[in-house]
Coordinates of C-alpha atoms in Angstrom, one line a residue:
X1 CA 0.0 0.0 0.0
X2 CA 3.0 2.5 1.0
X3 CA 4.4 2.0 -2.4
X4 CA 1.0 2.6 -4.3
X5 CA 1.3 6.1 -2.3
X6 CA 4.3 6.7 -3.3
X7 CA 3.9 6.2 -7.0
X8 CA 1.2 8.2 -6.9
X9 CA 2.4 11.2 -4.9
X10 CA 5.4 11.1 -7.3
X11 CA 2.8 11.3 -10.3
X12 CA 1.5 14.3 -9.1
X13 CA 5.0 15.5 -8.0
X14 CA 5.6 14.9 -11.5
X15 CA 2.1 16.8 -12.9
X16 CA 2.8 19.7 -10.7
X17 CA 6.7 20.3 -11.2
X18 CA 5.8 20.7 -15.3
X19 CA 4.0 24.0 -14.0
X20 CA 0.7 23.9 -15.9
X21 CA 0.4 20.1 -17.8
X22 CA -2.0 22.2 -20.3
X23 CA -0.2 24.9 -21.3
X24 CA 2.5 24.0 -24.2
X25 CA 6.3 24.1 -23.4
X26 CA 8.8 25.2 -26.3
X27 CA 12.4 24.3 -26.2
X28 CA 15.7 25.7 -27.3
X29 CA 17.3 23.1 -28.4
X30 CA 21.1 22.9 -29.7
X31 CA 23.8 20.5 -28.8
X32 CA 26.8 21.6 -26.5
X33 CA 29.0 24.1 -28.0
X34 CA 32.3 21.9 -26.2
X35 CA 31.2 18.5 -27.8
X36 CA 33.6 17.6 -29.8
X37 CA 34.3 13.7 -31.0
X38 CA 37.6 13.0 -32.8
X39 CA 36.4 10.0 -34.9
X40 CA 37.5 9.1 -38.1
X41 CA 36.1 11.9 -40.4
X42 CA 38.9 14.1 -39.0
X43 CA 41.4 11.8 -41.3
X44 CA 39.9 12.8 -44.5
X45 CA 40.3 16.5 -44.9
X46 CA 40.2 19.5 -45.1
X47 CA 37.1 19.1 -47.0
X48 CA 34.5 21.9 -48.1
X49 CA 31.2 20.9 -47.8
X50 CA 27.4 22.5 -48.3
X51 CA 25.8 23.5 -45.6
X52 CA 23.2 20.4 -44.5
X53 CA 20.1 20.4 -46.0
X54 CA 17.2 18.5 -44.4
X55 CA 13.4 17.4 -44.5
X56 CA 11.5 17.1 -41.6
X57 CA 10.0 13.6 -42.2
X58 CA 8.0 12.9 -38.6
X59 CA 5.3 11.5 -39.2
X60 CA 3.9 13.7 -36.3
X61 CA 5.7 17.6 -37.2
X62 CA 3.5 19.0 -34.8
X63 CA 5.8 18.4 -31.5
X64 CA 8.3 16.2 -30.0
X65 CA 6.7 15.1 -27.0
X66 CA 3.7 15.6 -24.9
X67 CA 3.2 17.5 -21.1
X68 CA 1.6 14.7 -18.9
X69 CA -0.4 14.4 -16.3
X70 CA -0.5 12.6 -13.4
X71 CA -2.0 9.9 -14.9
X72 CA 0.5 9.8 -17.5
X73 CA -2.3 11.1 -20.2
X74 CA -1.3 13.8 -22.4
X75 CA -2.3 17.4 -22.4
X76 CA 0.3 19.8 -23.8
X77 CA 2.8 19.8 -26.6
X78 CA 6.5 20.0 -26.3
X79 CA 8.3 21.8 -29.2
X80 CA 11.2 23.3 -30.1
X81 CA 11.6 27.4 -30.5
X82 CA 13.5 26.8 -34.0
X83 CA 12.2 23.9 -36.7
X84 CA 13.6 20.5 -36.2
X85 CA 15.1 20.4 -39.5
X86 CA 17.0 23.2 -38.9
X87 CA 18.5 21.8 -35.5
X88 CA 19.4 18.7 -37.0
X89 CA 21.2 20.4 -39.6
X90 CA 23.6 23.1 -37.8
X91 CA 24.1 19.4 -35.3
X92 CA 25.7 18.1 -38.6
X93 CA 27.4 21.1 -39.9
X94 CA 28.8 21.5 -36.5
X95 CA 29.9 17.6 -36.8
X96 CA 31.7 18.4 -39.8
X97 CA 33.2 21.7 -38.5
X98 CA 34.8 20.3 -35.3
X99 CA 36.0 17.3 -37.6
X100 CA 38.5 19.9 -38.7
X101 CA 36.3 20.7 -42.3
X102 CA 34.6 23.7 -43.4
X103 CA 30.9 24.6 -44.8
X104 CA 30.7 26.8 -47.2
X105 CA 29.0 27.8 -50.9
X106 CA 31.6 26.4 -53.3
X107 CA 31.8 23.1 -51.1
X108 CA 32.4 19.6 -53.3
X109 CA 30.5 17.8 -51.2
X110 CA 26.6 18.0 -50.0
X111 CA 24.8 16.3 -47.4
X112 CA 21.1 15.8 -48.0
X113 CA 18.6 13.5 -46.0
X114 CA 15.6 13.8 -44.0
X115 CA 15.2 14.2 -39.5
X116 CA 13.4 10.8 -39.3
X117 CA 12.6 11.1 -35.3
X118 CA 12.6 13.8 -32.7
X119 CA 11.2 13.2 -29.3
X120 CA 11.1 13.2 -25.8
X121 CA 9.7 11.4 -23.8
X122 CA 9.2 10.6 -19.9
X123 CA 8.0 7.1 -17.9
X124 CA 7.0 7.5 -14.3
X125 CA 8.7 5.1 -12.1
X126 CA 7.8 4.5 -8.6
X127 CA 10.8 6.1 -7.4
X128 CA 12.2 7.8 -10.2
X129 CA 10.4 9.9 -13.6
X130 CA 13.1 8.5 -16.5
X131 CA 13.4 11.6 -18.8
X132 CA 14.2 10.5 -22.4
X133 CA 15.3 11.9 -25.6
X134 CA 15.8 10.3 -29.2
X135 CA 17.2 11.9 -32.4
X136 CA 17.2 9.8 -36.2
X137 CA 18.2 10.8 -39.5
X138 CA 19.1 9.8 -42.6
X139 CA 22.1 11.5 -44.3
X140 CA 22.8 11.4 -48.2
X141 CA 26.8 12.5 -49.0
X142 CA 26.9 13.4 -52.7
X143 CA 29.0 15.3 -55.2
X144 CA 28.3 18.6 -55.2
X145 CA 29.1 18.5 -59.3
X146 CA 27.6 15.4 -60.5
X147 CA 24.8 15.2 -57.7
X148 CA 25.5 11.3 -57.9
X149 CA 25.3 9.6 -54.3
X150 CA 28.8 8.9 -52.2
X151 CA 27.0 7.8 -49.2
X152 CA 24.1 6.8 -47.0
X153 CA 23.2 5.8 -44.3
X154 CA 21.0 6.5 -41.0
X155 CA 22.2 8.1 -37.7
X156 CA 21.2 8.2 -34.6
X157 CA 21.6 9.9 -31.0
X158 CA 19.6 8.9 -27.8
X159 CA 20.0 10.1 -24.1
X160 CA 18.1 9.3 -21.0
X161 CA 18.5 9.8 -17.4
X162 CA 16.5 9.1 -14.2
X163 CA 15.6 12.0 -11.5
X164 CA 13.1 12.1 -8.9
X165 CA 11.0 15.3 -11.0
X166 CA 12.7 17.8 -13.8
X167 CA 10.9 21.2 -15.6
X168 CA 12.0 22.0 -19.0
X169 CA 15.8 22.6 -18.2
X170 CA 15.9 19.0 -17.7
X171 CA 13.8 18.3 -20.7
X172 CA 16.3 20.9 -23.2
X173 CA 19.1 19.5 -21.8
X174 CA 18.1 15.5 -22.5
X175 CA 17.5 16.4 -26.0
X176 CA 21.0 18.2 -26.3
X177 CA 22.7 15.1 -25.0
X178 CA 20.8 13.6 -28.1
X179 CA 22.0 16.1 -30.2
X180 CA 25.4 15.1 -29.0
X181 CA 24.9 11.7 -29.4
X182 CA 24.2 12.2 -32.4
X183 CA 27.3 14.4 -33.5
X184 CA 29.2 10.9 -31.9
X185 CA 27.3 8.7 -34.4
X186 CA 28.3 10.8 -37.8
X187 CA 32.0 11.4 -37.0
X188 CA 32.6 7.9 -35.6
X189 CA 31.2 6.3 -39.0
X190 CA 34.7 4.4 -40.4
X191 CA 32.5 3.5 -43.8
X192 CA 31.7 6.8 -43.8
X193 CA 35.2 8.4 -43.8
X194 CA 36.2 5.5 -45.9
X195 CA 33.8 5.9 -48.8
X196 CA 34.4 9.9 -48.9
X197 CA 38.3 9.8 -48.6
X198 CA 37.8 6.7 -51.8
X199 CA 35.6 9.7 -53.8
X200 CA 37.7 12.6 -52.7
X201 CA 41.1 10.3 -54.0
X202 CA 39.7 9.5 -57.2
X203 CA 38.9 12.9 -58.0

């Protein structure tokens, strides 16, 4: 019986720490300015590329998560104060800055895809609220000249963390740590770096 009361005085710990569940929350979203991964795409440069340019393919554009309430129903939408697209593409041009490149108009390479997921999401535990946040896309590398295809493939970043209650600090900053999982996923990709540095040779 104690832990039934707990569970449920953490719920509405949880419904009352969000502020208002009905009225919408908007996040700035952005990953760390000091993440910076030394993966392989640092050993293929220096290499101009066009600034990323993405769709937002959600099936759901409207948000990226929902306010809850107590009873875990949803009442308010969660979105960001700039369009997804747009995050997700300064989160790869930043990969490729830090990776020792550079992003600019007369760039030989381009890097088109789509954000395929965006979201955050939280799970009441009995003791703990588990906060979480998942990123997706799907990057295209092609030749700026010949607009034929390099590479492809799909990225990913994800983050969660458990705390006894969080407001939206918590929430902007679990999707950041996606952002920067992210970042980790691109610049870690050997076939990536492998399949560029083959076209950039050849060349």
């Amino acid at each position: 019986m104690k832990t039934q009361y707990r569970f449920l005085a953490l719920a509405a710990a949880v419904a009352l720490l969000q502020g208002c569940a009905f009225t919408p929350a908007q996040l700035e979203v952005k990953p760390h300015a000091a993440t910076q991964v030394a993966g392989p795409l640092k050993d293929i440069g220096p290499v101009k590329f066009h600034a990323t340019q993405l769709e937002d393919a959600r099936q759901d554009k409207a948000r990226i998560g929902w306010k809850k309430n107590g009873f875990g129903q949803n009442t308010a939408d969660i979105t960001t104060s700039e369009p997804v697209d747009q995050i997700v593409e300064k989160t790869i041009d930043k990969a490729i800055v830090d990776s020792g490149h550079a992003v600019a108009d007369d760039g030989v390479l381009q890097i088109v895809g789509t954000v395929d997921r965006f979201w955050f999401d939280m799970d009441v535990n009995f003791w703990t609220v588990t906060f979480i946040g998942e990123v997706a896309c799907t990057l295209d590398f092609i030749d700026a000249r010949t607009k034929q295809s390099v590479y492809k493939s799909k990225y990913a970043g994800s983050y969660s963390v458990d705390k006894a209650a969080g407001l939206e600090k918590t929430w902007t900053e679990v999707m950041a740590k996606a952002l920067d999982k992210l970042i980790e996923d691109v610049t870690l990709d050997e076939d990536m770096a492998d399949a560029l540095k083959a076209h950039l040779t050849a060349k």
